[in-house]
XYZ file of N, CA and C in Angstrom:
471
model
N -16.333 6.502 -29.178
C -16.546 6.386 -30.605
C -18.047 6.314 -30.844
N -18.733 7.063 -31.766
C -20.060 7.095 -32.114
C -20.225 5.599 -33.001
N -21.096 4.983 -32.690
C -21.373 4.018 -34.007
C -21.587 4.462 -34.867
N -22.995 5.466 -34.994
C -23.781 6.285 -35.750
C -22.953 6.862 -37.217
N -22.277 7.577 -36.392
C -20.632 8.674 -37.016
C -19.730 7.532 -38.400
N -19.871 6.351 -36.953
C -18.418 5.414 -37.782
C -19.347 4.770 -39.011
N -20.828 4.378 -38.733
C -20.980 3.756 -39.605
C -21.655 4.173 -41.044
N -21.519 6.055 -40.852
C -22.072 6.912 -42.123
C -20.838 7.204 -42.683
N -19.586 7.840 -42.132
C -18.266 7.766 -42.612
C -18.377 6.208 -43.663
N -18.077 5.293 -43.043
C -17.607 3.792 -43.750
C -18.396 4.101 -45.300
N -20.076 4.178 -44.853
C -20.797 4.034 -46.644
C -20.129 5.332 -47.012
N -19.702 5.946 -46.485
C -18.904 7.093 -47.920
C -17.214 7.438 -47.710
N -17.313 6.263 -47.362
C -15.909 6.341 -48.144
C -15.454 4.596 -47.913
N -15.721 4.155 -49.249
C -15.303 2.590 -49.103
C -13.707 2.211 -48.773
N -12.975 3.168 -49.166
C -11.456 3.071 -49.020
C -10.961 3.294 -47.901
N -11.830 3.497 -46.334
C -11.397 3.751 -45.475
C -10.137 3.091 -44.575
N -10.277 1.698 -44.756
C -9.687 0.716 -44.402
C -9.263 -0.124 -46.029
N -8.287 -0.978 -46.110
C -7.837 -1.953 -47.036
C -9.016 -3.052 -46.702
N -8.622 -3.805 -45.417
C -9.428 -4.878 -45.450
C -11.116 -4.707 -45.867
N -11.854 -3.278 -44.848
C -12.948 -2.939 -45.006
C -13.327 -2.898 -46.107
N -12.393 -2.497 -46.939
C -13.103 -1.819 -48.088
C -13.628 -2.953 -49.213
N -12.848 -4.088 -49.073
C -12.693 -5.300 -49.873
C -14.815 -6.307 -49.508
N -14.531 -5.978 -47.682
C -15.842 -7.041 -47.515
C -17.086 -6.269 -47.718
N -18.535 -6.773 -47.820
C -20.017 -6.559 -47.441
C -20.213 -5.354 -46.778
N -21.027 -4.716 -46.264
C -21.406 -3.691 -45.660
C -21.980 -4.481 -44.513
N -22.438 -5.402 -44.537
C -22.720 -6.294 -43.408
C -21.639 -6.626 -42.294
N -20.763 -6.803 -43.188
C -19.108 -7.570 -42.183
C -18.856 -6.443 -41.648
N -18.650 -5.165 -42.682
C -18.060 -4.183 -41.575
C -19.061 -3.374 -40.726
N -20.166 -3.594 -40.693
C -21.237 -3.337 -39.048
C -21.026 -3.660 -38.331
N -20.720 -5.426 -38.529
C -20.661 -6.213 -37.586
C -19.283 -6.132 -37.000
N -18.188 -5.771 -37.980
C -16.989 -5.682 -37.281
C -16.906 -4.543 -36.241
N -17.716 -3.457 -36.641
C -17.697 -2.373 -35.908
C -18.562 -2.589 -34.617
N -19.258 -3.029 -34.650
C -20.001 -3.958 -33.480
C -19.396 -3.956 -32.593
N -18.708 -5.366 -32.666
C -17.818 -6.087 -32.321
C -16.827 -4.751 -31.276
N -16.272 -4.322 -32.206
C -15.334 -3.515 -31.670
C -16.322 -2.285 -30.682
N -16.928 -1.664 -30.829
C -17.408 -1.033 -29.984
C -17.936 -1.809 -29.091
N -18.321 -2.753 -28.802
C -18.878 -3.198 -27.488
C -17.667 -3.523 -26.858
N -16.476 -4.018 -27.380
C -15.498 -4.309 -26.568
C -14.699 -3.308 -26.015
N -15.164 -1.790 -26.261
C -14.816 -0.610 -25.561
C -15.606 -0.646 -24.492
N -16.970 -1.137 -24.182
C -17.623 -0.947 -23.215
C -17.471 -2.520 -21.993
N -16.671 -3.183 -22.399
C -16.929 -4.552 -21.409
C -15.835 -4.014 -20.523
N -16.153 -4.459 -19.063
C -15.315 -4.472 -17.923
C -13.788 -4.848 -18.316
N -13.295 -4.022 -17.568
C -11.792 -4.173 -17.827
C -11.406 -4.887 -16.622
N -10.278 -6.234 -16.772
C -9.776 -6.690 -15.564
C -10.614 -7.561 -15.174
N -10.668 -8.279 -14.019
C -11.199 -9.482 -13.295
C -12.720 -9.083 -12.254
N -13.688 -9.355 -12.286
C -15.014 -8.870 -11.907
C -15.300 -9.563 -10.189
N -15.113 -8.764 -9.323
C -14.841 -9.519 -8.137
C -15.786 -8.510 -7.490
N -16.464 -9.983 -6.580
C -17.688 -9.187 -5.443
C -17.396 -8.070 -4.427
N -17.394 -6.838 -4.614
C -17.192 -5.687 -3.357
C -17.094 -6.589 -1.852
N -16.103 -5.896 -1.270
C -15.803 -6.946 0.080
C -16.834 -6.159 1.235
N -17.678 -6.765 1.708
C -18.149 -5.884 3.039
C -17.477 -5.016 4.260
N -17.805 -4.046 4.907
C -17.001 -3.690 6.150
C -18.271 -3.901 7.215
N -17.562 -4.649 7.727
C -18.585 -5.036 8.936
C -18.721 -4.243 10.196
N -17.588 -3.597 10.433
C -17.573 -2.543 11.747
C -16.410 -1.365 11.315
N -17.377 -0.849 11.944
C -16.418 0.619 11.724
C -16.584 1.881 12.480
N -15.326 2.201 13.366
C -15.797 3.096 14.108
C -14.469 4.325 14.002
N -14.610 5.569 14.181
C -13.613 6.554 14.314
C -14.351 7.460 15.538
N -13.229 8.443 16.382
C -13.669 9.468 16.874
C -12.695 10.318 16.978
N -12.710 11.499 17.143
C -11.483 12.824 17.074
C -12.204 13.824 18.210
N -10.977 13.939 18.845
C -10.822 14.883 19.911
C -10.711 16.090 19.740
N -10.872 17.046 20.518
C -10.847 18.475 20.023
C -9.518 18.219 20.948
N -8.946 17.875 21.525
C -7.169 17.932 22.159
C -6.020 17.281 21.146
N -6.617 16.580 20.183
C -5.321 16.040 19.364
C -5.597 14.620 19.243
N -6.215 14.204 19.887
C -6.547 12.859 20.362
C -7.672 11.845 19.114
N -7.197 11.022 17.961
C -8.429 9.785 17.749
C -8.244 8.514 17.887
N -8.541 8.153 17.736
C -8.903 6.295 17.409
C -9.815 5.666 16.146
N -9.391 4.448 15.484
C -10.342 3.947 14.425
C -10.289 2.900 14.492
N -11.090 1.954 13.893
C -11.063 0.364 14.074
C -11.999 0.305 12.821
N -11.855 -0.735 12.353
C -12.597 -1.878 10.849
C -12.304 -3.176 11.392
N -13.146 -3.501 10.411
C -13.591 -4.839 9.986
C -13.558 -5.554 8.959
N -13.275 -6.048 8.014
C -14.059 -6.246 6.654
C -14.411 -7.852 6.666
N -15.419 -7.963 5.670
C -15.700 -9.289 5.106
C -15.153 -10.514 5.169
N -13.485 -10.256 4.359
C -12.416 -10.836 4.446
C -11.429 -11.074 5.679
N -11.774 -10.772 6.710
C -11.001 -10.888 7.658
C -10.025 -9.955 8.074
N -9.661 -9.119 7.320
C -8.945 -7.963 7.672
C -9.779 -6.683 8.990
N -8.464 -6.950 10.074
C -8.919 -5.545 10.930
C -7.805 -4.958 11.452
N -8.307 -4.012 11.742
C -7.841 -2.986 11.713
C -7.621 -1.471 13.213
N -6.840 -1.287 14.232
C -7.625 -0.306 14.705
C -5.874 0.478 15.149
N -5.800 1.552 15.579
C -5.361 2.687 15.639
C -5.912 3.689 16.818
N -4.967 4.519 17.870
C -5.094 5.397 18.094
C -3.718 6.357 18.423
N -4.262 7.551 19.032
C -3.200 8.503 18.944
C -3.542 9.952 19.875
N -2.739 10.063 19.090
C -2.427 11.615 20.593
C -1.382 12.712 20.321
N -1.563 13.756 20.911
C -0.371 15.041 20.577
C 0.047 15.123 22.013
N 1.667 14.722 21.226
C 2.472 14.692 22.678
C 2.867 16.222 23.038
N 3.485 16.525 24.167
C 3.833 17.646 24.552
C 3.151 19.133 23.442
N 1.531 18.942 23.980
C 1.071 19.902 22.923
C 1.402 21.297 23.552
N 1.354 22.211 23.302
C 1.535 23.643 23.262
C 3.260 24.233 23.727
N 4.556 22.641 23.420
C 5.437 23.139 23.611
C 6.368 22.441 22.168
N 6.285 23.659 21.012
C 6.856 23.675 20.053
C 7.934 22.665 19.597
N 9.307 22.913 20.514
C 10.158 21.766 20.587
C 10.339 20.741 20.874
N 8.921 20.352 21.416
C 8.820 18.894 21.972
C 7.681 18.306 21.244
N 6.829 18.374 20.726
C 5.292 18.400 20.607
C 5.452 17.040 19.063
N 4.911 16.212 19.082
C 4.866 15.379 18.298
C 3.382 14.563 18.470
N 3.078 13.817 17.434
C 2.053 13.236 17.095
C 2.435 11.578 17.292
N 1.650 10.684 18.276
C 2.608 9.214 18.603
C 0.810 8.777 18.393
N 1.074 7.858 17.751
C -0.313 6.667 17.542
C 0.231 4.856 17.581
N -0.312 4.213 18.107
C -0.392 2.890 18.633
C -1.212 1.985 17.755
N -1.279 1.100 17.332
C -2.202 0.057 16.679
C -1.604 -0.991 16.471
N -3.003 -1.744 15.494
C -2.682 -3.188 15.133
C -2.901 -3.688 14.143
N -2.912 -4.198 12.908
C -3.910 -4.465 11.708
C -3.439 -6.337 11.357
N -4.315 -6.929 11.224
C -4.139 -8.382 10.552
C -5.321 -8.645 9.575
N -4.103 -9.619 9.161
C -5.506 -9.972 7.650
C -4.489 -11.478 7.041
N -4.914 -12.106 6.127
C -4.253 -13.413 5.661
C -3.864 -13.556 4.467
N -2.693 -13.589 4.581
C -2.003 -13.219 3.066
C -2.484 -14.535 2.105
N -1.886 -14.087 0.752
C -2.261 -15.035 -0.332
C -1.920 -16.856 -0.080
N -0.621 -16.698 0.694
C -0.273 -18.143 1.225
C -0.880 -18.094 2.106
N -1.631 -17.870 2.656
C -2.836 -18.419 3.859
C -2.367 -18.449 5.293
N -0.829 -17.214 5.271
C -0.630 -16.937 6.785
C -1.302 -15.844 7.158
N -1.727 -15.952 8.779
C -1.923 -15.121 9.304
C -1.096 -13.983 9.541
N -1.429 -12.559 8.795
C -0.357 -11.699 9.533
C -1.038 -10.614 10.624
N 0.040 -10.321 11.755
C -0.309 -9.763 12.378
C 0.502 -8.809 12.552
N 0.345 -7.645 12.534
C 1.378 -6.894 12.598
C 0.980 -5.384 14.112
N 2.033 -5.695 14.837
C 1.750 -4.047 15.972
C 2.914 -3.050 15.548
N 1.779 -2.103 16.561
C 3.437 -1.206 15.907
C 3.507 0.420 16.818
N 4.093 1.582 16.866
C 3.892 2.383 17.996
C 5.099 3.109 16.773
N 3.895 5.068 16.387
C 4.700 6.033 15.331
C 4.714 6.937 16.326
N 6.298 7.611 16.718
C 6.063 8.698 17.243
C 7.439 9.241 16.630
N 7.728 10.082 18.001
C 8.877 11.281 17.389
C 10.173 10.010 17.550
N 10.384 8.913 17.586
C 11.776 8.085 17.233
C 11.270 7.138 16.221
N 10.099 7.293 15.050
C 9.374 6.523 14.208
C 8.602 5.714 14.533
N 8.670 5.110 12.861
C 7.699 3.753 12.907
C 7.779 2.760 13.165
N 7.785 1.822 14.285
C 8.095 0.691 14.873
C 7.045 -0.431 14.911
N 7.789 -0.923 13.745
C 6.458 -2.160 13.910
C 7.302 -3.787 14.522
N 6.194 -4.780 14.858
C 6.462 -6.020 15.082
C 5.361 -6.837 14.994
N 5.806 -7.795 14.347
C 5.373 -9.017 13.832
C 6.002 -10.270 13.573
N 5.312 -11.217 14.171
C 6.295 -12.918 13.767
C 6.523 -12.858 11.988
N 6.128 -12.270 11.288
C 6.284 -12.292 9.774
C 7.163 -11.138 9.143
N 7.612 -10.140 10.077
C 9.015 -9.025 9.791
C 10.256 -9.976 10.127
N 11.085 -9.940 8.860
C 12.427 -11.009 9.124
C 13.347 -10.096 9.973
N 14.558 -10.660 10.502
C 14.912 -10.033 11.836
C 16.724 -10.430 10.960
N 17.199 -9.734 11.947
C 18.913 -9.500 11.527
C 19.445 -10.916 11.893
N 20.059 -11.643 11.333
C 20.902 -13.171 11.544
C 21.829 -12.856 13.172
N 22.158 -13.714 13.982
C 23.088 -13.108 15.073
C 24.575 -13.236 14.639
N 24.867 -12.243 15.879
C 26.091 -11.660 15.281
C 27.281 -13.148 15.758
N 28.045 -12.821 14.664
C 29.017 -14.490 15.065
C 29.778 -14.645 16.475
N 29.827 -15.484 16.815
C 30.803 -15.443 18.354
C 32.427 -14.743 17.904
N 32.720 -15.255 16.832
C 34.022 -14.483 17.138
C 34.253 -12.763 17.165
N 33.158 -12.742 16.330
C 32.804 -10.881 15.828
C 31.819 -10.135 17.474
N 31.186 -11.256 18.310
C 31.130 -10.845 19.211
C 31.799 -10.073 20.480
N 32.972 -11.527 19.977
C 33.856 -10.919 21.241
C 35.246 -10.265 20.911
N 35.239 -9.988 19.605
C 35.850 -8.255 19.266
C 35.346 -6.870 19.503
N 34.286 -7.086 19.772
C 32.846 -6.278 19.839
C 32.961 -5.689 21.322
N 32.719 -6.758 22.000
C 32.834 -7.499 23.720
C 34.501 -6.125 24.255
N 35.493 -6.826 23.519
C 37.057 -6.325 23.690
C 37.060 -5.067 23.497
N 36.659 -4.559 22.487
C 36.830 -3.283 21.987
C 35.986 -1.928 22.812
N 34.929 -3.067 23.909
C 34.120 -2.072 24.461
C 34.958 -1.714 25.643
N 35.805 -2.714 26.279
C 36.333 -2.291 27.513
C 37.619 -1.244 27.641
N 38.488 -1.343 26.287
C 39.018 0.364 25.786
C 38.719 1.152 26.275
N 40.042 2.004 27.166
C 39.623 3.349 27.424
C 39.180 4.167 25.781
N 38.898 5.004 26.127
C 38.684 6.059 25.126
C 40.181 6.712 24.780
N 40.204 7.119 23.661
C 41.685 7.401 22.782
C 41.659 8.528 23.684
N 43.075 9.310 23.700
C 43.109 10.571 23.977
C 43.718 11.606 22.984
N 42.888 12.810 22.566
C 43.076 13.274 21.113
C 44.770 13.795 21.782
N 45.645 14.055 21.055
C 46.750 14.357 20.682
C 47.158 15.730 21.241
N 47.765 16.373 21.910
C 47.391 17.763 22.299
C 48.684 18.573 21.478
N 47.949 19.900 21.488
C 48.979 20.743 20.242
C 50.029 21.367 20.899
N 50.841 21.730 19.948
C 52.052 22.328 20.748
C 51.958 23.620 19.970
């Protein structure tokens, strides 16, 4: 919004606004003021840029990198990887290894590992919740049902 613009419009035409039109030529500068600077103030919460303290990457001409950080805050970070079975189409996948921790808002440490390849993303951490165990009685239906021969399909006549 031009000030300039808004505030030659306003002296010619007093009816622009109801309220405007009623106050001073003073009030509505100042209202316009007002309002244009509050187009220009920071939006949101004003927080110090976090430092990165280390930082390293490298890439292979075979398929092969690695990266690692640092930051300010305690967060790090590192990663590497590799091309599996390269130059054989049906096998050939991309598998990378790492680690990243940092401290959540409740003030735990998380740590998280983890290993992406061709059977996914596998991570672990004391802070990933885990499946409840299975009940003893549902066990040992489980247990029973394994020692079953196998059915035999029905044969045709």
């Amino acid at each position: 919004m031009n000030l300039s613009r808004s505030l030659g419009a306003m002296a010619n035409n007093n009816n622009s606004h109801p309220f405007l039109a009623q106050e001073p030529l003073g009030i509505r500068i100042s209202l316009l003021l007002i309002i244009e600077l509050s187009y220009g103030a920071p939006q949101g919460p004003v927080t110090e840029p976090i430092p990165i303290l280390r930082q390293e990457q490298e890439v292979g001409f075979d398929g092969t990198y690695s990266f690692s950080y640092e930051t300010g805050n305690g967060i790090t970070a590192e990663e590497s990887g590799a091309l599996k079975n390269a130059g054989n189409p049906e096998a050939e996948a991309q598998s990378a290894q790492g680690q990243f921790q940092y401290t959540s808002p409740e003030g735990q440490l998380i740590h998280l590992t983890y290993v992406a390849d061709e059977n996914g993303f596998q991570p672990q951490g004391e802070h990933l919740p885990t499946p409840p165990p299975i009940p003893p009685a549902i066990q040992r239906a489980l247990d029973y049902l394994a020692t079953l021969p196998e059915p035999q399909e029905p044969s045709q006549r």
